[in-house]
Coordinates of C-alpha atoms in Angstrom, one line a residue:
X168 CA 0.0 0.0 0.0
X169 CA 1.3 3.5 -0.9
X170 CA 2.4 5.8 1.9
X171 CA 1.3 9.3 2.4
X172 CA 4.1 10.7 0.4
X173 CA 3.7 14.3 1.4
X174 CA 4.7 13.3 4.9
X175 CA 7.6 11.3 3.7
X176 CA 8.6 14.3 1.6
X177 CA 8.5 16.5 4.6
X178 CA 10.7 14.1 6.5
X179 CA 13.4 14.3 3.8
X180 CA 13.0 17.9 2.6
X181 CA 16.0 20.0 2.6
X182 CA 16.2 23.0 5.0
X183 CA 14.8 26.1 3.3
X184 CA 13.6 29.6 3.9
X185 CA 10.2 28.7 5.3
X186 CA 11.7 26.6 8.0
X187 CA 13.5 29.6 9.4
X188 CA 10.5 31.8 9.0
X189 CA 8.5 29.3 11.0
X190 CA 11.1 29.4 13.7
X191 CA 10.7 33.1 14.0
X192 CA 6.9 33.0 13.9
X193 CA 6.6 30.2 16.5
X194 CA 9.6 31.5 18.5
X195 CA 8.1 34.9 19.0
X196 CA 5.5 33.5 21.2
X197 CA 8.1 32.0 23.4
X198 CA 10.0 35.3 23.3
X199 CA 6.9 37.1 24.6
X200 CA 6.3 34.4 27.2
X201 CA 9.7 34.8 28.8
X202 CA 9.6 38.6 28.5
X203 CA 6.3 38.7 30.5
X204 CA 7.3 36.1 33.1
X205 CA 10.7 37.5 33.8
X206 CA 10.1 41.3 33.7
X207 CA 7.9 40.9 36.8
X208 CA 10.9 40.7 39.2
X209 CA 12.1 44.4 38.7
X210 CA 8.4 45.5 38.2
X211 CA 7.6 44.3 41.8
X212 CA 10.5 46.3 43.1
X213 CA 8.9 49.5 41.6
X214 CA 5.4 48.5 42.8
X215 CA 6.8 48.0 46.3
X216 CA 8.2 51.6 46.4
X217 CA 5.0 53.1 44.9
X218 CA 2.2 51.2 46.8
X219 CA 4.0 50.0 50.0
X220 CA 5.8 53.1 51.2
X221 CA 7.6 52.8 54.6
X222 CA 6.4 54.9 57.5
X223 CA 8.0 58.4 57.7
X224 CA 11.3 58.3 59.4
X225 CA 11.8 54.6 58.9
X226 CA 14.8 55.2 56.7
X227 CA 14.0 52.2 54.4
X228 CA 12.3 52.2 51.0
X229 CA 8.9 50.5 50.4
X230 CA 9.0 46.7 49.7
X231 CA 6.3 44.6 48.1
X232 CA 5.2 42.0 50.7
X233 CA 6.3 38.4 49.9
X234 CA 2.7 37.2 49.9
X235 CA 1.9 39.7 47.1
X236 CA 5.0 38.7 45.1
X237 CA 4.1 35.0 45.5
X238 CA 0.5 35.7 44.4
X239 CA 1.6 37.7 41.4
X240 CA 4.0 35.0 40.3
X241 CA 1.6 32.2 41.2
X242 CA -1.5 33.4 39.3
X243 CA 0.5 33.6 36.1
X244 CA 1.7 30.0 36.5
X245 CA -1.8 28.8 37.4
X246 CA -3.0 30.5 34.2
X247 CA -0.2 28.7 32.3
X248 CA -1.5 25.4 33.6
X249 CA -5.0 26.2 32.3
X250 CA -3.6 27.4 29.0
X251 CA -1.5 24.3 28.5
X252 CA -4.5 22.0 28.9
X253 CA -7.0 24.2 27.1
X254 CA -5.1 25.1 24.0
X255 CA -3.3 21.8 23.9
X256 CA -6.7 20.1 23.6
X257 CA -8.0 22.7 21.1
X258 CA -4.9 22.2 19.0
X259 CA -5.9 18.6 18.4
X260 CA -9.6 19.2 18.0
X261 CA -9.9 22.5 16.1
X262 CA -6.5 22.6 14.5
X263 CA -3.1 24.0 15.3
X264 CA -3.4 27.0 13.1
X265 CA -6.9 28.0 14.0
X266 CA -6.1 28.5 17.7
X267 CA -2.5 29.8 17.1
X268 CA -3.5 33.3 16.3
X269 CA -6.1 33.7 19.1
X270 CA -3.5 32.5 21.6
X271 CA -1.1 35.2 20.5
X272 CA -3.9 37.8 20.6
X273 CA -4.5 36.8 24.2
X274 CA -0.9 37.5 25.0
X275 CA -1.1 41.0 23.4
X276 CA -4.3 42.0 25.1
X277 CA -3.3 40.7 28.6
X278 CA 0.1 42.5 28.3
X279 CA -1.6 45.8 27.6
X280 CA -4.2 45.1 30.3
X281 CA -1.5 44.3 32.9
X282 CA 0.0 47.8 32.2
X283 CA -3.3 49.7 32.4
X284 CA -4.6 47.8 35.5
X285 CA -7.6 50.2 35.2
X286 CA -7.0 52.1 38.5
X287 CA -4.4 53.6 40.8
X288 CA -5.4 52.5 44.4
X289 CA -3.3 49.7 45.8
X290 CA -6.0 47.1 46.2
X291 CA -7.5 47.8 42.8
X292 CA -4.2 47.8 41.0
X293 CA -2.9 44.6 42.5
X294 CA -6.3 42.8 41.9
X295 CA -6.4 44.0 38.3
X296 CA -2.7 43.1 37.8
X297 CA -3.3 39.5 39.1
X298 CA -6.3 39.1 36.9
X299 CA -4.5 40.1 33.8
X300 CA -1.5 38.1 34.8
X301 CA -3.7 35.1 35.0
X302 CA -5.1 35.7 31.5
X303 CA -1.5 36.3 30.4
X304 CA -0.5 32.9 31.9
X305 CA -3.3 31.3 29.9
X306 CA -1.8 32.7 26.7
X307 CA 1.7 31.7 27.7
X308 CA 0.6 28.2 28.5
X309 CA -1.3 27.8 25.3
X310 CA 1.7 28.8 23.2
X311 CA 3.9 25.9 24.5
X312 CA 2.0 23.0 22.9
X313 CA 1.0 24.9 19.8
X314 CA 4.5 26.2 18.9
X315 CA 6.3 22.9 19.6
X316 CA 3.7 20.8 17.7
X317 CA 3.6 23.1 14.7
X318 CA 7.4 23.2 14.4
X319 CA 7.8 19.5 14.8
X320 CA 5.2 18.8 12.1
X321 CA 6.8 21.3 9.6
X322 CA 10.4 20.1 10.2
X323 CA 12.4 17.3 8.5
X324 CA 13.5 14.5 10.6
X325 CA 17.2 15.2 10.2
X326 CA 17.1 18.7 11.8
X327 CA 13.8 18.6 13.6
X328 CA 15.3 18.7 17.1
X329 CA 17.5 21.7 16.2
X330 CA 14.4 23.5 14.8
X331 CA 12.3 23.0 17.8
X332 CA 15.2 23.9 20.1
X333 CA 15.7 27.1 18.1
X334 CA 12.1 28.0 18.7
X335 CA 12.5 27.4 22.4
X336 CA 15.8 29.3 22.5
X337 CA 13.8 32.5 21.8
X338 CA 13.0 32.4 25.5
X339 CA 16.6 33.4 26.2
X340 CA 16.3 36.4 23.9
X341 CA 13.0 37.3 25.6
X342 CA 14.7 37.4 29.0
X343 CA 17.4 39.6 27.5
X344 CA 14.8 41.9 25.9
X345 CA 12.9 42.2 29.2
X346 CA 16.1 43.2 30.9
X347 CA 17.0 45.6 28.2
X348 CA 13.6 47.3 28.1
X349 CA 13.6 47.6 31.9
X350 CA 17.1 49.1 31.9
X351 CA 16.2 51.7 29.2
X352 CA 12.9 52.6 30.8
X353 CA 14.5 52.9 34.3
X354 CA 17.4 55.0 33.0
X355 CA 15.1 57.3 31.1
X356 CA 12.7 57.9 34.0
X357 CA 15.6 58.4 36.4
X358 CA 17.0 61.1 34.1
X359 CA 13.6 62.6 33.4
X360 CA 12.8 62.9 37.1
X361 CA 16.2 64.5 38.0
X362 CA 17.7 61.4 39.7
X363 CA 15.5 61.5 42.9
X364 CA 16.8 60.6 46.3
X365 CA 16.7 57.0 47.4
X366 CA 13.7 57.4 49.7
X367 CA 11.9 59.7 47.3
X368 CA 9.6 57.8 44.9
X369 CA 8.3 60.2 42.2
X370 CA 4.8 59.8 40.8
X371 CA 6.3 58.9 37.4
X372 CA 7.4 55.5 38.9
X373 CA 3.8 54.4 38.7
X374 CA 4.0 54.9 34.9
X375 CA 7.4 53.2 34.5
X376 CA 6.3 49.7 35.5
X377 CA 3.2 50.0 33.3
X378 CA 5.4 50.8 30.3
X379 CA 7.6 47.8 31.0
X380 CA 4.7 45.4 31.1
X381 CA 2.9 46.8 28.0
X382 CA 6.1 46.7 25.9
X383 CA 5.7 42.9 26.0
X384 CA 2.7 43.3 23.5
X385 CA 4.9 44.7 20.8
X386 CA 6.8 41.5 19.6
X387 CA 3.7 39.4 19.8
X388 CA 1.7 41.9 17.8
X389 CA 4.3 42.2 15.1
X390 CA 4.0 38.4 14.3
X391 CA 0.2 38.1 14.6
X392 CA -0.4 38.5 10.9
X393 CA 2.1 35.9 10.0
X394 CA 0.6 33.4 12.4
X395 CA -2.8 33.9 10.9
X396 CA -1.3 33.4 7.4
X397 CA 0.4 30.1 8.2
X398 CA -1.2 27.0 6.6
X399 CA -2.4 24.1 8.8
X400 CA 0.3 21.5 9.3
X401 CA 0.3 18.7 6.8
X402 CA 0.2 16.0 9.5
X403 CA -3.0 17.5 11.1
X404 CA -4.7 17.9 7.8
X405 CA -3.7 14.4 6.5
X406 CA -3.9 12.3 9.6
X407 CA -6.6 14.0 11.7
X408 CA -8.8 15.8 9.1
X409 CA -8.0 13.0 6.6
X410 CA -7.6 15.4 3.7
X411 CA -4.4 14.4 2.0
X412 CA -4.9 16.5 -1.1
X413 CA -5.3 19.7 0.9
X414 CA -2.2 18.8 3.0
X415 CA -0.2 18.4 -0.2
X416 CA -1.6 21.7 -1.6
X417 CA -0.8 23.6 1.6
X418 CA 2.8 22.4 1.7
X419 CA 3.2 23.4 -1.9
X420 CA 2.5 27.0 -1.0
X421 CA 5.2 27.3 1.6
X422 CA 7.9 24.7 0.9
X423 CA 9.2 25.3 -2.6
X424 CA 11.4 22.2 -3.0
X425 CA 8.8 19.4 -2.9
X426 CA 8.0 17.4 -5.9
X427 CA 4.3 18.0 -5.4
X428 CA 3.1 17.1 -8.9
X429 CA 4.5 13.6 -8.6
X430 CA 3.3 13.3 -5.0
X431 CA -0.2 14.4 -5.9
X432 CA -0.5 11.8 -8.7
X433 CA 0.6 9.1 -6.3
X434 CA -1.9 10.3 -3.7
X435 CA -4.8 10.3 -6.1
X436 CA -4.0 6.7 -7.2
X437 CA -3.6 5.5 -3.7
X438 CA -6.7 7.3 -2.4
X439 CA -9.1 5.9 -5.0
X440 CA -11.0 2.9 -3.7
X441 CA -10.3 -0.3 -5.6
X442 CA -13.9 -1.4 -5.4
X443 CA -17.1 0.6 -5.3
X444 CA -17.9 1.8 -1.8
X445 CA -20.2 4.3 -0.2
X446 CA -18.7 7.7 0.2
X447 CA -17.4 8.3 3.7
X448 CA -14.4 7.5 5.8
X449 CA -13.7 4.0 7.1
X450 CA -11.0 4.6 9.7
X451 CA -9.4 1.7 11.4
X452 CA -10.3 1.1 15.0
X453 CA -8.7 3.9 17.0
X454 CA -8.4 4.3 20.8
X455 CA -9.3 7.5 22.6
X456 CA -7.3 9.6 25.0
X457 CA -6.6 7.8 28.3
X458 CA -8.2 4.6 27.1
X459 CA -6.6 1.3 27.8
X460 CA -5.1 1.3 24.3
X461 CA -3.6 4.8 24.8
X462 CA -2.2 3.9 28.2
X463 CA -0.7 0.7 26.8
X464 CA 0.9 2.4 23.8
X465 CA 1.8 5.8 25.2
X466 CA 1.1 5.9 28.9
X467 CA 4.8 5.3 29.7
X468 CA 5.9 8.1 27.4
X469 CA 3.4 10.6 28.8
X470 CA 4.5 9.8 32.3
X471 CA 8.2 10.2 31.4
X472 CA 7.5 13.6 29.7
X473 CA 5.3 15.0 32.4
X474 CA 7.5 13.7 35.3
X475 CA 10.8 15.0 34.0
X476 CA 9.3 18.4 33.1
X477 CA 7.8 18.7 36.6
X478 CA 11.1 17.7 38.2
X479 CA 13.1 20.2 36.0
X480 CA 10.9 23.2 36.7
X481 CA 11.2 22.9 40.5
X482 CA 15.0 23.7 40.6
X483 CA 14.9 25.9 37.4
X484 CA 12.3 28.3 38.7
X485 CA 13.7 28.2 42.2
X486 CA 17.1 29.2 40.9
X487 CA 15.5 32.0 39.0
X488 CA 13.9 33.5 42.1
X489 CA 17.0 32.9 44.2
X490 CA 18.7 35.6 42.1
X491 CA 17.8 38.2 44.7
X492 CA 20.0 36.3 47.2
X493 CA 22.8 36.2 44.6
X494 CA 22.9 39.8 43.4
X495 CA 22.2 41.6 46.7
X496 CA 25.9 41.7 47.8
X497 CA 27.0 43.1 44.5
X498 CA 24.8 46.3 44.6
X499 CA 24.2 49.1 47.0
X500 CA 21.6 48.5 49.7
X501 CA 18.1 49.4 48.6
X502 CA 18.2 52.4 51.0
X503 CA 21.0 53.8 48.9
X504 CA 19.3 53.5 45.5
X505 CA 16.3 55.2 44.2
X506 CA 13.4 53.3 42.7
X507 CA 14.8 53.4 39.1
X508 CA 18.3 52.5 40.0
X509 CA 17.1 49.4 42.0
X510 CA 15.0 48.2 39.0
X511 CA 17.9 48.9 36.7
X512 CA 20.4 46.8 38.7
X513 CA 18.0 43.9 39.0
X514 CA 17.5 43.9 35.3
X515 CA 21.2 44.3 34.6
X516 CA 21.9 41.2 36.7
X517 CA 19.3 39.2 34.8
X518 CA 20.8 40.4 31.5
X519 CA 24.3 39.2 32.6
X520 CA 23.0 35.8 33.5
X521 CA 21.1 35.5 30.2
X522 CA 24.2 36.5 28.1
X523 CA 26.7 34.4 30.1
X524 CA 24.8 31.2 30.6
X525 CA 21.1 31.1 29.5
X526 CA 21.5 31.9 25.8
X527 CA 24.8 29.9 25.4
X528 CA 23.0 26.9 26.9
X529 CA 20.3 27.2 24.3
X530 CA 22.8 27.5 21.5
X531 CA 24.7 24.5 22.7
X532 CA 21.4 22.5 22.7
X533 CA 20.6 23.6 19.1
X534 CA 24.1 22.4 18.0
X535 CA 24.0 19.1 19.9
X536 CA 20.4 17.9 20.0
X537 CA 20.5 16.1 16.6
X538 CA 24.0 14.8 17.2
X539 CA 24.0 13.6 20.8
X540 CA 20.3 12.8 21.0
X541 CA 17.5 14.0 23.3
X542 CA 17.8 11.3 26.0
X543 CA 21.6 11.6 26.5
X544 CA 21.4 15.4 26.6
X545 CA 18.6 15.4 29.1
X546 CA 20.5 13.0 31.4
X547 CA 23.7 15.0 31.1
X548 CA 21.8 18.2 31.9
X549 CA 20.2 16.8 35.0
X550 CA 23.5 15.4 36.2
X551 CA 25.3 18.7 35.7
X552 CA 22.5 20.7 37.4
X553 CA 22.8 18.4 40.4
X554 CA 26.5 18.7 40.5
X555 CA 26.5 22.5 40.5
X556 CA 23.6 22.7 43.0
X557 CA 25.5 20.4 45.4
X558 CA 28.7 22.5 44.8
X559 CA 26.7 25.6 45.9
X560 CA 24.9 23.8 48.8
X561 CA 27.8 21.9 50.5
X562 CA 29.9 24.8 51.7
X563 CA 27.0 27.4 51.6
X564 CA 26.7 28.0 55.4
X565 CA 30.4 27.7 56.1
X566 CA 31.8 29.6 53.1
X567 CA 29.5 31.0 50.4
X568 CA 27.2 32.9 52.8
X569 CA 30.2 35.2 53.8
X570 CA 31.8 35.2 50.3
X571 CA 28.9 35.9 48.1
X572 CA 31.1 38.3 46.0
X573 CA 33.4 35.4 45.1
X574 CA 33.4 35.1 41.3
X575 CA 33.2 31.3 41.6
X576 CA 29.9 31.7 43.4
X577 CA 28.4 33.5 40.4
X578 CA 30.0 31.0 38.0
X579 CA 28.6 28.0 39.7
X580 CA 25.2 29.7 39.9
X581 CA 25.3 30.6 36.1
X582 CA 26.4 27.0 35.2
X583 CA 23.1 25.7 36.7
X584 CA 21.2 27.7 34.1
X585 CA 23.6 26.6 31.3
X586 CA 23.2 23.0 32.2
X587 CA 19.4 23.2 32.4
X588 CA 19.1 24.9 29.0
X589 CA 21.6 22.6 27.4
X590 CA 19.6 19.6 28.6
X591 CA 16.2 19.2 30.2
X592 CA 14.8 22.7 29.9
X593 CA 15.1 22.2 26.1
X594 CA 14.5 18.5 25.7
X595 CA 11.4 18.4 27.8
X596 CA 9.9 20.9 25.3
X597 CA 11.0 18.8 22.3
X598 CA 10.1 15.2 23.4
X599 CA 6.3 15.6 23.8
X600 CA 6.1 17.1 20.3
X601 CA 7.7 14.0 18.8
X602 CA 6.4 11.0 20.8
X603 CA 2.7 11.0 20.4
X604 CA 0.2 10.4 17.5
X605 CA -0.9 13.4 15.5
X606 CA -4.4 13.3 17.0
X607 CA -3.0 13.5 20.6
X608 CA 0.2 15.4 20.0
X609 CA -0.8 18.8 21.1
X610 CA -2.9 17.5 24.0
X611 CA -0.1 15.4 25.4
X612 CA 2.4 18.2 25.0
X613 CA -0.1 20.4 27.0
X614 CA -0.4 17.9 29.7
X615 CA 3.4 17.6 30.0
X616 CA 3.8 21.3 30.0
X617 CA 1.1 21.7 32.7
X618 CA 3.0 19.3 34.9
X619 CA 6.0 21.4 34.4
X620 CA 4.2 24.6 35.4
X621 CA 3.0 22.8 38.6
X622 CA 6.6 22.2 39.3
X623 CA 7.4 25.8 38.6
X624 CA 4.7 26.8 41.1
X625 CA 6.3 24.5 43.7
X626 CA 9.7 25.9 43.0
X627 CA 8.9 29.6 42.7
X628 CA 6.5 29.8 45.7
X629 CA 7.3 26.9 48.0
X630 CA 11.1 26.9 47.8
X631 CA 11.2 30.7 47.9
X632 CA 9.7 30.6 51.4
X633 CA 11.5 27.4 52.4
X634 CA 14.9 28.8 51.5
X635 CA 14.7 31.5 54.2
X636 CA 17.1 31.3 57.0
X637 CA 16.3 29.3 60.1
X638 CA 17.4 32.2 62.2
X639 CA 14.6 34.7 62.5
X640 CA 17.1 37.6 62.7
X641 CA 18.4 36.8 59.2
X642 CA 14.9 36.3 57.6
X643 CA 13.9 38.8 54.9
X644 CA 11.2 41.2 55.8
X645 CA 7.7 39.6 55.5
X646 CA 9.0 36.0 55.4
X647 CA 8.9 33.3 58.1
X648 CA 11.9 31.2 59.0
X649 CA 12.5 28.2 56.7
X650 CA 15.0 25.4 56.3
X651 CA 17.8 27.6 55.1
X652 CA 19.5 28.0 51.7
X653 CA 21.9 25.1 52.1
X654 CA 19.2 22.5 52.7
X655 CA 17.0 24.0 50.0
X656 CA 19.9 23.7 47.5
X657 CA 20.6 20.1 48.6
X658 CA 16.9 19.2 48.0
X659 CA 17.0 20.8 44.6
X660 CA 20.1 18.9 43.7
X661 CA 18.4 15.6 44.8
X662 CA 15.4 16.5 42.6
X663 CA 17.7 16.9 39.6
X664 CA 19.2 13.5 40.3
X665 CA 15.7 12.1 40.4
X666 CA 15.0 13.7 37.0
X667 CA 18.1 11.8 35.7
X668 CA 16.7 8.5 37.0
X669 CA 13.3 9.1 35.5
X670 CA 14.9 10.0 32.2
X671 CA 16.9 6.8 32.2
X672 CA 14.0 4.5 32.8
X673 CA 11.1 6.3 30.9
X674 CA 12.5 8.5 28.1
X675 CA 13.0 6.9 24.7
X676 CA 15.2 8.4 21.9
X677 CA 13.5 10.1 19.0
X678 CA 16.5 11.5 17.1
X679 CA 16.3 11.2 13.3
X680 CA 13.1 9.2 13.3
X681 CA 10.0 10.3 11.6
X682 CA 7.1 11.4 13.8
X683 CA 5.1 8.4 12.4
X684 CA 7.8 6.0 13.5
X685 CA 7.8 7.5 17.0
X686 CA 4.0 7.1 17.2
X687 CA 4.3 3.2 17.1
X688 CA 0.5 2.9 16.9
X689 CA -0.8 -0.6 16.4
X690 CA -3.6 0.6 14.2
X691 CA -1.3 2.3 11.8
X692 CA 0.9 0.1 9.6
X693 CA 4.2 1.4 8.3
X694 CA 6.0 0.4 5.2
X695 CA 9.7 -0.2 5.0
X696 CA 10.5 3.5 4.6
X697 CA 8.5 4.6 7.6
X698 CA 5.7 6.2 5.7
X699 CA 2.1 6.1 6.8
X700 CA -0.1 3.7 4.9
X701 CA -3.4 4.5 3.5
X702 CA -5.3 1.6 5.0
X703 CA -7.2 4.1 7.2
X704 CA -8.5 6.2 4.4
X705 CA -11.3 5.5 1.9
X706 CA -11.7 9.1 1.1
X707 CA -14.8 11.1 0.6
X708 CA -14.7 13.2 -2.6
X709 CA -13.0 16.5 -2.1
X710 CA -14.3 19.8 -3.3
X711 CA -13.3 20.8 -6.9
X712 CA -11.1 23.6 -5.5
X713 CA -9.2 21.1 -3.4
X714 CA -8.7 18.7 -6.3
X715 CA -7.5 21.4 -8.6
X716 CA -5.3 23.2 -6.1
X717 CA -3.6 20.0 -5.1
X718 CA -2.1 19.7 -8.5
X719 CA -0.8 23.2 -8.6
X720 CA 2.8 23.7 -7.6
X721 CA 5.4 26.4 -8.1
X722 CA 8.1 24.1 -6.9
X723 CA 11.0 22.8 -8.9
X724 CA 10.7 19.1 -9.9
X725 CA 13.1 16.8 -8.1
X726 CA 11.6 13.4 -8.6
X727 CA 14.7 11.6 -7.4
X728 CA 14.6 13.3 -4.0
X729 CA 11.4 11.9 -2.7
X730 CA 10.8 8.6 -4.5
X731 CA 9.5 5.9 -2.1

């Protein structure tokens, strides 16, 4: 039986312009995601000065209470969980493309709403900010399964990992952009207001944080048109909607080096029933999501993807929020900086970490993912994260606490981010987009990502409180005594080792295999070349427009490249 040759052609297609265009279109959502999630740290510094001023004569600047910071961070992560599940499911039921634009529009509107926050009294501003941050989180969560699935279904199998990793690497540039915008805005307002005294918070500061948040809408808005203009992926159209001719036509519009004329002729011959049959589909028996068949075929993979993502995000997000403990000794006390200088220094430290470790880690992942493999890279990343966390934890109370300005302290801290982005932070994004059948791919990615965001919630809220000193005199204002930084780091290192163990036992290798080979569904036979067979399809007649357009191609003819 003839395979669906357009999918085989996609697996073997050479890298061309549209692949890079798709990376930018899909990656800009991740860029916006990280901008919005990471700019909140300096923004909360400004909000603390504006809405929580210290009593007169206290000699200390205002500080946002820890409970408010936790709530602001937590609602965005809860929204991301909802977005992961909602848009992941919609991507498989409605189509990747049809919900891709609305997801980005949600990011744009919620970013603008976060900046306006509709009022200026403290209670109203914070309630409004949390509401829009939740909506923002829904958009952020929805972008994960859609971007990963779309890129995996457009890519060829030789460089698919690098393409998806390149999409995910846009997060690093989003962090850098959030830091850059914050630094520019803070410096501009500082100069405009005449460099106010440290304890004098000008009214303009209430505008500065709003500008920073609303700027996140710009990159997303610039790519909205291109998302709406993207065609549906061939795998969704052919395998879920069962319209092979339209899938062939759509790919002919964007990938110009496919032999679509030859492919279309093969598709027509294969799709025609050999004996008269009533019009309609006659699909092979298929199992539903979370049925016994699904759990038998894919339950192990789903557990592996969700568990490793959950375990990764606990130390990853914890380390992100521990930055305040890292950079504090390097800058003047808050009482010696005005509101804009404090926000500027926080953003500058974030930019340094992004340039020195986060972005290089992403680049290393792009270079190695299709050479080393997902499984090995994920295991190596977890192991290195554990090693560096233990190196920070072991001598923390006896040495690092009093030597926080030691350069090696910053180096070890930065290497935890490099290791995470080299390994599990990238691979946990890639693997769910490669392991599951087309009709479950987006949903399963959303479930895995939701598990990760639950881990992020545990790390960013739970460990932020748990890491406080056991001595009440050393606890930051507003916090309660915890287990101490040393024990928190030890636990995070142990969690990283557990991630390595789960990867070893539950994560398969997907490198250089077609998505159809990775599915391994019993109701889908494969030929010797790994192409999907047509036994599931006895096609209904297509519209005349579909039949005509499927034979129209502007592509060069390369019949030798995709013969099967």
